[in-house]
Amino acid sequence: MTQPWTPDILGEGFEQQTLNLDDGAAATLVRYLGTGPQWLEAPEGERLNADVLYVHGWSDYFFQRHLAEFWHRTGARFFALDLHNYGRSLRPGLVPGLVTNLSDYDADIAAALEAMGRTGDSAGRPLILLGHSTGGLTLSLWAHRHPGIASALILNSPWLEFQATELGRRAIAPLVGLHARLHPLAPLPPVDPGIYTRAVSAALDGEWEYNLEWRPDRGFPITPAFLDAVFRGQATVAAGLGIEVPVLVLLSDKSYLQPKWSADALTADVALNVDAVAHRSLSLADTVTVSRLPNAFHDIFLSPEPIRREAFQRIGRWLPTALQPSDAVAWEARTAGL
């Protein structure tokens, strides 16, 4: 049963819809109707006539209102999906982030596309998939399994490879898989000392406010079930996906993976081995653009304002070549000043 759109926690311009899934779980779709200027008054060929679907990463949810505002200004329709067992979709008694296979999110994405009006031949507009971290891995695998639906894939620091590189993943994957079968929900030793939270939270050294129950200081407890699902997804990427649409991968220029705080954490990705991910990105498709942003955070769009502005401009330069000309005429010029 389709649920109505209701006001969202992000306030004016944002609405949400509960997506009831077949197994009794629920996901949540957020849309931005906009309160600021949009280029809808421009001629049809001079605005981005597309739908954007954003998927968050591990221990996260959608709260980046400025990301929605950016896409709204381009003329696109922006949607964000809180996957089941995350954020707005997390219900009492549920295990946060619980998943045994990243393909389990296919139902969430299918329900979101239906709620967006993208069914059969009725969609009409290009679909741009935008994924962060584990969401980037999830959307990459989804695009591989569902060719012909998306028009472009933008990945914001996607978790395409293990921090200890492919050799490290291959070495421990069998042990993780065994634990996933025997003790799937047993918490693994914590690996997040809170460094990323210190970099981004307005309560510490950052500028962002968010729900700490949905995005805890040290993340959700990582379980063997989740890590096994990620490792199997990364192994699939390593074998080569052959995604049929252009892919843009946004990454920081360096990593900081030390267990203690340093000011270096304010100028690096503290979650990924960005060099390993840059290399693995080439396994996604024949057409992949890897764009490294100096001093960027793990979430490129939570980086300091000059860096995220540069990221938006790079998207603006890339999209006209990724989409058909009729979808993006003059788009680069219109984003140059954002």
Coordinates of N, CA, C and O in Angstrom, one line a residue, residues 75-137:
G75 N 17.6 22.3 -11.8 CA 16.4 21.9 -12.5 C 16.0 20.4 -12.3 O 15.0 19.9 -12.8
A76 N 16.9 19.6 -11.7 CA 16.7 18.2 -11.4 C 15.7 18.0 -10.3 O 15.5 18.9 -9.4
R77 N 15.0 16.8 -10.3 CA 14.2 16.4 -9.2 C 15.1 15.5 -8.3 O 15.7 14.6 -8.7
F78 N 15.2 15.9 -7.0 CA 16.1 15.3 -6.1 C 15.4 14.4 -5.1 O 14.4 14.8 -4.5
F79 N 15.9 13.1 -4.9 CA 15.3 12.2 -4.0 C 16.5 11.5 -3.2 O 17.6 11.3 -3.8
A80 N 16.2 11.2 -1.9 CA 17.2 10.5 -1.1 C 16.5 9.3 -0.4 O 15.4 9.4 0.0
L81 N 17.2 8.2 -0.3 CA 16.7 7.0 0.2 C 17.4 6.6 1.5 O 18.6 6.4 1.5
D82 N 16.6 6.6 2.6 CA 17.1 6.0 3.8 C 16.7 4.5 3.8 O 15.6 4.1 3.8
L83 N 17.8 3.6 3.6 CA 17.5 2.2 3.4 C 16.9 1.6 4.7 O 17.0 2.2 5.7
H84 N 16.3 0.4 4.5 CA 15.8 -0.3 5.7 C 16.9 -0.5 6.7 O 18.0 -0.8 6.4
N85 N 16.5 -0.3 8.0 CA 17.3 -0.4 9.1 C 18.3 0.7 9.3 O 19.4 0.6 9.9
Y86 N 18.0 1.8 8.6 CA 18.8 3.0 8.7 C 17.9 4.3 8.9 O 16.8 4.3 8.4
G87 N 18.5 5.2 9.6 CA 17.9 6.6 9.7 C 16.4 6.6 10.0 O 15.9 6.0 10.9
R88 N 15.6 7.2 9.1 CA 14.2 7.4 9.2 C 13.5 6.0 9.2 O 12.3 5.9 9.6
S89 N 14.2 5.0 8.6 CA 13.6 3.7 8.5 C 13.9 2.8 9.7 O 13.4 1.6 9.7
L90 N 14.7 3.2 10.6 CA 15.1 2.4 11.8 C 14.0 2.4 12.8 O 13.6 3.4 13.3
R91 N 13.5 1.2 13.1 CA 12.4 1.0 14.1 C 12.9 0.4 15.3 O 13.9 -0.3 15.3
P92 N 12.2 0.6 16.5 CA 12.6 -0.1 17.7 C 12.7 -1.6 17.6 O 11.8 -2.3 16.9
G93 N 13.8 -2.2 18.1 CA 14.0 -3.6 18.0 C 14.7 -4.1 16.8 O 15.2 -5.2 16.8
L94 N 15.0 -3.2 15.9 CA 15.7 -3.6 14.7 C 17.2 -3.4 14.9 O 17.6 -2.6 15.7
V95 N 18.0 -4.3 14.2 CA 19.5 -4.2 14.3 C 19.9 -3.1 13.3 O 19.7 -3.3 12.1
P96 N 20.5 -2.0 13.8 CA 20.9 -1.0 12.8 C 21.8 -1.5 11.7 O 22.8 -2.2 12.0
G97 N 21.5 -1.2 10.5 CA 22.3 -1.6 9.4 C 22.3 -3.0 9.0 O 23.1 -3.4 8.2
L98 N 21.5 -3.8 9.6 CA 21.5 -5.3 9.4 C 21.2 -5.6 7.9 O 20.3 -5.2 7.3
V99 N 22.2 -6.4 7.3 CA 22.0 -6.8 5.9 C 22.9 -8.1 5.8 O 24.0 -8.1 6.4
T100 N 22.5 -9.0 5.0 CA 23.3 -10.2 4.7 C 23.8 -10.2 3.3 O 24.7 -11.0 3.0
N101 N 23.3 -9.4 2.4 CA 23.7 -9.3 1.0 C 23.3 -8.0 0.5 O 22.2 -7.5 0.8
L102 N 24.2 -7.3 -0.1 CA 23.9 -5.9 -0.6 C 22.7 -5.9 -1.6 O 22.1 -4.9 -1.8
S103 N 22.5 -7.1 -2.2 CA 21.3 -7.1 -3.2 C 20.0 -7.1 -2.4 O 19.0 -6.9 -3.0
D104 N 20.0 -7.2 -1.1 CA 18.8 -7.1 -0.3 C 18.2 -5.7 -0.5 O 17.0 -5.5 -0.2
Y105 N 19.1 -4.7 -0.8 CA 18.6 -3.4 -1.0 C 17.9 -3.2 -2.4 O 17.4 -2.1 -2.6
D106 N 17.9 -4.2 -3.2 CA 17.2 -4.1 -4.5 C 15.7 -3.7 -4.3 O 15.1 -2.9 -5.1
A107 N 15.1 -4.2 -3.2 CA 13.7 -4.0 -3.0 C 13.5 -2.5 -2.6 O 12.5 -1.9 -3.0
D108 N 14.4 -2.0 -1.8 CA 14.3 -0.6 -1.4 C 14.4 0.3 -2.6 O 13.6 1.3 -2.8
I109 N 15.4 0.0 -3.5 CA 15.6 0.9 -4.7 C 14.4 0.8 -5.6 O 14.0 1.8 -6.2
A110 N 13.9 -0.4 -5.8 CA 12.7 -0.6 -6.7 C 11.5 0.2 -6.2 O 10.8 0.8 -7.0
A111 N 11.3 0.1 -4.9 CA 10.2 0.9 -4.3 C 10.4 2.4 -4.4 O 9.4 3.1 -4.7
A112 N 11.6 2.8 -4.3 CA 11.9 4.2 -4.4 C 11.7 4.7 -5.9 O 11.0 5.7 -6.1
L113 N 12.1 3.9 -6.8 CA 11.9 4.3 -8.2 C 10.4 4.3 -8.6 O 10.0 5.2 -9.3
E114 N 9.7 3.4 -8.0 CA 8.2 3.4 -8.3 C 7.6 4.7 -7.7 O 6.8 5.4 -8.3
A115 N 8.0 5.0 -6.5 CA 7.5 6.2 -5.8 C 7.9 7.5 -6.5 O 7.2 8.5 -6.5
M116 N 9.0 7.5 -7.2 CA 9.5 8.6 -8.0 C 8.8 8.7 -9.4 O 9.0 9.6 -10.1
G117 N 7.9 7.7 -9.7 CA 7.2 7.7 -10.9 C 8.0 7.1 -12.1 O 7.7 7.3 -13.3
R118 N 9.0 6.3 -11.7 CA 9.9 5.8 -12.8 C 9.5 4.3 -13.0 O 10.2 3.4 -12.6
T119 N 8.4 4.1 -13.7 CA 8.0 2.8 -14.0 C 7.8 2.6 -15.5 O 7.2 3.5 -16.1
G120 N 8.2 1.5 -16.0 CA 8.0 1.3 -17.5 C 8.6 2.4 -18.3 O 9.7 2.9 -18.1
D121 N 7.9 2.8 -19.3 CA 8.3 3.9 -20.2 C 7.9 5.2 -19.8 O 8.1 6.2 -20.5
S122 N 7.3 5.3 -18.5 CA 6.7 6.6 -18.1 C 7.8 7.5 -17.5 O 7.5 8.7 -17.2
A123 N 9.0 7.0 -17.2 CA 10.0 7.9 -16.5 C 10.3 9.1 -17.3 O 10.2 10.2 -16.8
G124 N 10.7 9.0 -18.6 CA 10.9 10.2 -19.4 C 12.2 10.9 -19.2 O 12.9 11.3 -20.2
R125 N 12.7 11.0 -18.0 CA 13.9 11.8 -17.7 C 15.1 10.8 -17.4 O 14.9 9.7 -16.9
P126 N 16.3 11.3 -17.6 CA 17.4 10.5 -17.2 C 17.5 10.3 -15.7 O 17.0 11.1 -14.9
L127 N 18.0 9.2 -15.3 CA 18.2 8.9 -13.9 C 19.7 8.9 -13.5 O 20.5 8.2 -14.1
I128 N 20.0 9.8 -12.6 CA 21.4 9.9 -12.1 C 21.4 9.3 -10.7 O 20.7 9.7 -9.8
L129 N 22.2 8.2 -10.5 CA 22.4 7.6 -9.2 C 23.6 8.2 -8.5 O 24.7 8.4 -9.1
L130 N 23.4 8.6 -7.2 CA 24.4 9.2 -6.4 C 24.6 8.5 -5.1 O 23.7 8.4 -4.3
G131 N 25.7 7.8 -4.9 CA 25.9 7.0 -3.7 C 27.2 7.4 -3.0 O 28.2 7.6 -3.5
H132 N 27.1 7.3 -1.6 CA 28.2 7.6 -0.7 C 28.7 6.4 0.0 O 27.9 5.6 0.5
S133 N 30.0 6.1 0.0 CA 30.6 5.0 0.7 C 30.0 3.7 0.4 O 30.0 3.2 -0.7
T134 N 29.4 3.0 1.4 CA 28.7 1.7 1.2 C 27.6 1.9 0.2 O 27.3 1.0 -0.6
G135 N 26.9 3.0 0.2 CA 25.9 3.3 -0.7 C 26.4 3.4 -2.1 O 25.7 3.0 -3.1
G136 N 27.6 3.8 -2.3 CA 28.3 3.8 -3.6 C 28.6 2.4 -4.1 O 28.4 2.1 -5.3
L137 N 29.0 1.5 -3.2 CA 29.2 0.1 -3.5 C 27.9 -0.5 -3.9 O 27.7 -1.2 -4.9

